[in-house]
CSV table of C-alpha atoms in Angstrom, one decimal:
chain,number,residue,atom,x,y,z
A,1,MET,CA,-11.6,24.9,-20.3
A,2,PRO,CA,-9.1,25.5,-17.1
A,3,ILE,CA,-9.5,23.5,-13.8
A,4,GLN,CA,-12.1,25.2,-11.6
A,5,ASN,CA,-11.0,25.9,-8.1
A,6,PHE,CA,-11.6,23.2,-6.3
A,7,ASN,CA,-11.7,22.9,-1.6
A,8,ASN,CA,-13.1,20.2,-0.6
A,9,GLU,CA,-13.2,15.7,0.9
A,10,THR,CA,-13.2,13.5,-1.9
A,11,PHE,CA,-10.6,11.1,-3.2
A,12,VAL,CA,-7.6,11.8,-5.0
A,13,ALA,CA,-5.7,9.2,-7.1
A,14,PHE,CA,-2.1,9.0,-7.7
A,15,ILE,CA,-1.2,7.5,-11.1
A,16,ASP,CA,2.7,6.8,-12.2
A,17,ILE,CA,4.8,4.9,-14.9
A,18,SER,CA,5.7,2.0,-13.9
A,19,GLY,CA,9.5,1.6,-15.0
A,20,PHE,CA,9.6,4.9,-16.2
A,21,LYS,CA,13.1,5.4,-15.3
A,22,GLU,CA,13.9,2.2,-17.8
A,23,LEU,CA,11.9,3.7,-20.7
A,24,MET,CA,13.4,7.1,-21.2
A,25,LYS,CA,16.7,5.1,-21.8
A,26,ASP,CA,15.1,4.7,-25.1
A,27,THR,CA,14.4,8.5,-25.9
A,28,GLU,CA,11.7,7.1,-27.9
A,29,ASN,CA,10.0,4.8,-26.2
A,30,GLY,CA,10.2,7.3,-23.0
A,31,LEU,CA,8.1,9.8,-25.1
A,32,ALA,CA,5.9,7.1,-26.3
A,33,ALA,CA,4.6,5.9,-23.2
A,34,LEU,CA,4.3,9.8,-21.8
A,35,LYS,CA,1.9,10.4,-24.9
A,36,ARG,CA,-0.2,7.2,-24.2
A,37,LEU,CA,-0.8,8.7,-20.6
A,38,TYR,CA,-1.6,12.2,-21.6
A,39,GLN,CA,-4.4,10.9,-24.6
A,40,SER,CA,-5.4,8.1,-22.5
A,41,GLY,CA,-5.8,10.8,-19.8
A,42,TYR,CA,-7.2,13.4,-21.6
A,43,ASP,CA,-10.6,10.8,-23.2
A,44,ALA,CA,-11.0,9.5,-19.8
A,45,LEU,CA,-11.3,12.8,-18.4
A,46,LEU,CA,-13.5,14.3,-21.8
A,47,ASN,CA,-15.9,11.3,-21.1
A,48,SER,CA,-16.2,11.3,-17.3
A,49,ASP,CA,-18.8,12.8,-15.0
A,50,GLY,CA,-17.5,15.1,-12.3
A,51,VAL,CA,-13.6,13.1,-12.5
A,52,GLU,CA,-10.7,16.1,-13.3
A,53,GLY,CA,-7.1,16.0,-13.7
A,54,PHE,CA,-3.6,17.0,-14.8
A,55,PHE,CA,-0.7,15.7,-16.2
A,56,VAL,CA,2.9,16.2,-15.1
A,57,SER,CA,5.8,13.9,-16.6
A,58,ASP,CA,5.4,10.2,-16.0
A,59,CYS,CA,2.0,10.8,-13.5
A,60,GLY,CA,-1.2,11.8,-13.2
A,61,ILE,CA,-3.4,13.8,-10.5
A,62,LEU,CA,-6.6,12.8,-10.4
A,63,PHE,CA,-9.8,14.3,-8.3
A,64,VAL,CA,-13.8,13.9,-7.9
A,65,ARG,CA,-15.7,17.2,-7.6
A,66,ASN,CA,-19.5,15.9,-6.9
A,67,GLY,CA,-22.2,12.9,-6.2
A,68,ASN,CA,-21.5,11.9,-2.7
A,69,ASN,CA,-18.9,9.9,-1.4
A,70,THR,CA,-20.2,6.6,-2.7
A,71,GLU,CA,-20.7,7.7,-6.4
A,72,LYS,CA,-17.3,9.5,-6.5
A,73,LEU,CA,-15.5,6.2,-5.3
A,74,LYS,CA,-17.7,5.0,-8.7
A,75,LYS,CA,-16.5,7.3,-10.9
A,76,ILE,CA,-12.4,8.0,-10.3
A,77,LEU,CA,-12.4,3.8,-10.4
A,78,SER,CA,-14.3,4.0,-14.0
A,79,VAL,CA,-11.8,6.4,-14.9
A,80,ILE,CA,-9.0,4.6,-13.7
A,81,LYS,CA,-10.0,1.7,-15.3
A,82,ILE,CA,-10.4,2.8,-18.7
A,83,ILE,CA,-6.6,4.7,-18.6
A,84,ASN,CA,-5.3,1.8,-17.2
A,85,CYS,CA,-6.4,-0.5,-20.1
A,86,LYS,CA,-5.4,2.4,-22.3
A,87,MET,CA,-2.0,2.1,-21.4
A,88,LEU,CA,-1.8,-1.5,-21.5
A,89,GLU,CA,-2.6,-1.8,-25.1
A,90,LYS,CA,0.6,-0.3,-25.2
A,91,ASN,CA,2.2,-2.6,-23.0
A,92,TYR,CA,2.8,0.5,-20.4
A,93,MET,CA,2.1,-0.6,-16.8
A,94,LEU,CA,0.7,1.9,-14.1
A,95,THR,CA,0.7,2.2,-10.5
A,96,THR,CA,-2.5,4.4,-8.7
A,97,SER,CA,-2.6,5.0,-5.4
A,98,ILE,CA,-6.3,6.4,-4.2
A,99,SER,CA,-6.9,8.1,-1.0
A,100,PHE,CA,-9.8,10.0,0.9
A,101,GLY,CA,-9.7,13.4,2.4
A,102,HIS,CA,-9.2,17.1,2.0
A,103,PHE,CA,-8.5,18.5,-1.5
A,104,HIS,CA,-7.4,21.8,-2.1
A,105,TYR,CA,-6.6,23.6,-5.7
A,106,GLN,CA,-6.4,26.9,-7.0
A,107,ASN,CA,-5.9,27.7,-9.6
A,108,LYS,CA,-3.9,31.1,-9.9
A,109,LEU,CA,-2.4,34.4,-12.2
A,110,GLU,CA,-0.8,33.4,-14.5
A,111,PHE,CA,2.4,35.3,-16.5
A,112,ASP,CA,4.8,35.1,-19.5
A,113,GLY,CA,7.2,32.5,-17.9
A,114,ILE,CA,5.5,31.2,-15.2
A,115,GLU,CA,2.3,29.8,-13.8
A,116,LYS,CA,1.1,29.0,-10.4
A,117,ASN,CA,-1.2,26.4,-9.5
A,118,PRO,CA,-1.3,25.4,-6.0
A,119,ILE,CA,-2.0,21.4,-5.0
A,120,TYR,CA,-2.4,20.1,-1.4
A,121,GLY,CA,-3.7,18.8,1.6
A,122,ASN,CA,-3.6,15.1,3.3
A,123,ALA,CA,-5.4,13.5,0.6
A,124,TYR,CA,-3.5,14.6,-2.2
A,125,VAL,CA,-0.5,13.4,0.2
A,126,LYS,CA,-1.2,9.9,1.0
A,127,SER,CA,-2.1,8.9,-2.4
A,128,PHE,CA,1.3,9.9,-3.3
A,129,LEU,CA,3.4,9.5,-0.6
A,130,ASP,CA,1.6,5.6,-0.7
A,131,ASN,CA,2.6,5.5,-4.3
A,132,GLU,CA,6.0,6.2,-3.7
A,133,THR,CA,7.1,4.3,-0.1
A,134,GLY,CA,4.2,2.9,0.6
A,135,ILE,CA,4.6,0.0,2.5
A,136,PRO,CA,4.1,-3.5,1.3
A,137,LYS,CA,5.3,-1.6,-2.2
A,138,ILE,CA,2.9,-1.3,-4.8
A,139,GLN,CA,4.0,-3.3,-8.5
A,140,PRO,CA,3.7,-2.4,-11.8
A,141,GLY,CA,0.0,-2.3,-12.7
A,142,GLN,CA,-1.9,-2.0,-9.4
A,143,CYS,CA,-4.6,0.3,-7.9
A,144,ARG,CA,-4.9,-0.1,-3.9
A,145,ILE,CA,-7.1,2.7,-1.9
A,146,ILE,CA,-5.3,3.6,1.0
A,147,THR,CA,-8.5,2.4,3.7
A,148,LYS,CA,-8.0,4.4,6.4
A,149,ASP,CA,-9.9,7.7,6.4
A,150,LEU,CA,-12.4,5.5,4.2
A,151,PRO,CA,-16.0,7.1,4.8
A,152,GLU,CA,-18.2,4.6,6.4
A,153,GLU,CA,-21.1,5.0,4.0
A,154,ILE,CA,-19.8,3.1,1.7
A,155,ASP,CA,-21.1,0.2,1.5
A,156,LEU,CA,-18.3,-1.9,-0.4
A,157,ASP,CA,-20.8,-5.1,-0.5
A,158,ASP,CA,-22.2,-3.1,-3.4
A,159,ILE,CA,-21.3,-5.0,-6.6
A,160,ALA,CA,-20.1,-2.2,-8.1
A,161,PHE,CA,-17.0,-2.6,-5.5
A,162,ASN,CA,-17.2,-6.5,-6.4
A,163,LEU,CA,-13.8,-5.9,-7.6
A,164,LEU,CA,-12.3,-4.5,-4.1
A,165,LYS,CA,-10.6,-7.1,-2.2
A,166,ARG,CA,-8.3,-6.3,1.1
A,167,LYS,CA,-5.0,-8.7,0.9
A,168,ASN,CA,-3.9,-10.2,4.1
A,169,ASN,CA,-5.9,-7.7,6.4
A,170,GLY,CA,-3.4,-5.3,5.5
A,171,ASN,CA,-4.1,-1.3,4.9
A,172,HIS,CA,-5.4,-1.4,1.9
A,173,LEU,CA,-8.0,-2.2,-1.0
A,174,TYR,CA,-7.2,-3.3,-4.3
A,175,TYR,CA,-8.8,-3.2,-7.2
A,176,TYR,CA,-8.6,-5.5,-9.8
A,177,TRP,CA,-9.0,-3.0,-13.3
A,178,ASN,CA,-8.4,-6.0,-15.3
A,179,LEU,CA,-10.4,-8.3,-15.0
A,180,ASN,CA,-15.1,-8.4,-15.0
A,181,GLN,CA,-15.8,-10.6,-12.0
A,182,GLU,CA,-14.8,-11.4,-9.0
A,183,ASN,CA,-14.1,-15.2,-9.4
A,184,GLN,CA,-11.3,-14.5,-11.5
A,185,ILE,CA,-8.8,-12.5,-8.7
A,186,SER,CA,-7.7,-15.6,-6.7
A,187,ASN,CA,-6.2,-17.5,-10.8
A,188,PHE,CA,-5.4,-13.5,-11.3
A,189,GLU,CA,-2.9,-13.3,-8.1
A,190,LYS,CA,-1.1,-16.5,-8.8
A,191,GLN,CA,-0.5,-15.9,-12.0
A,192,TYR,CA,1.1,-12.7,-11.1
A,193,ASN,CA,2.7,-13.3,-7.9
A,194,ASP,CA,4.4,-16.4,-10.0
A,195,THR,CA,5.9,-14.1,-12.6
A,196,TYR,CA,7.7,-12.8,-9.2
A,197,LYS,CA,9.3,-16.2,-8.3
A,198,SER,CA,10.1,-16.9,-11.8
A,199,LYS,CA,12.2,-13.5,-12.6
A,200,TYR,CA,14.0,-14.8,-8.8
A,201,SER,CA,14.5,-17.8,-10.0
A,202,GLY,CA,16.1,-16.0,-12.9
A,203,MET,CA,18.7,-13.8,-11.0
A,204,LEU,CA,20.0,-17.7,-9.2
A,205,GLN,CA,20.8,-18.8,-12.1
A,206,ALA,CA,22.3,-16.0,-13.3
A,207,LEU,CA,24.2,-15.2,-10.2
A,208,LYS,CA,25.4,-18.9,-10.4
A,209,ASN,CA,26.2,-18.3,-14.7
A,210,GLU,CA,23.9,-21.6,-14.8
A,211,GLU,CA,22.3,-21.9,-18.3
């Protein structure tokens, strides 16, 4: 069923497959990653309440059609968790940027060989740019919310948002979709950061021709 026109303020998420260019060096693996993303997205959206979206190449754009702003945030986080978990089962990681603002989708006429479905609005632009060029650079597996323009009525102390945390007083709230409890975040962050230190040490050893 085609997506109906939308023109309102809402949460918009931009999802991207981490390391897709590298995956495409092996065409079979790259296509498998795309197939998994599309199927995961389809399954998650099919069973969601008011979250809609579409997928192009290695990325997806999701938005929430109905509910108050607190409900919208809960809905989109739930869908993002499902998609990420399904991708992780096949060892694929995503990056996800979420923002709040105006979003416009218009389902236009189709002709042979062309389909026109313009999307625009500051929420889409913010999510896309954060995923591509945001500071700090978003890392594989991370999902984060841009705090600029976040609706004031959203109570981040709500138990439903206990896996949302700000890091280093930055401009993002990070969503720990892979965890079940808030007290797991600290240990996860340590393990995740240690992997980057190990990668850096490995690069040094290679440059120095060390065994």
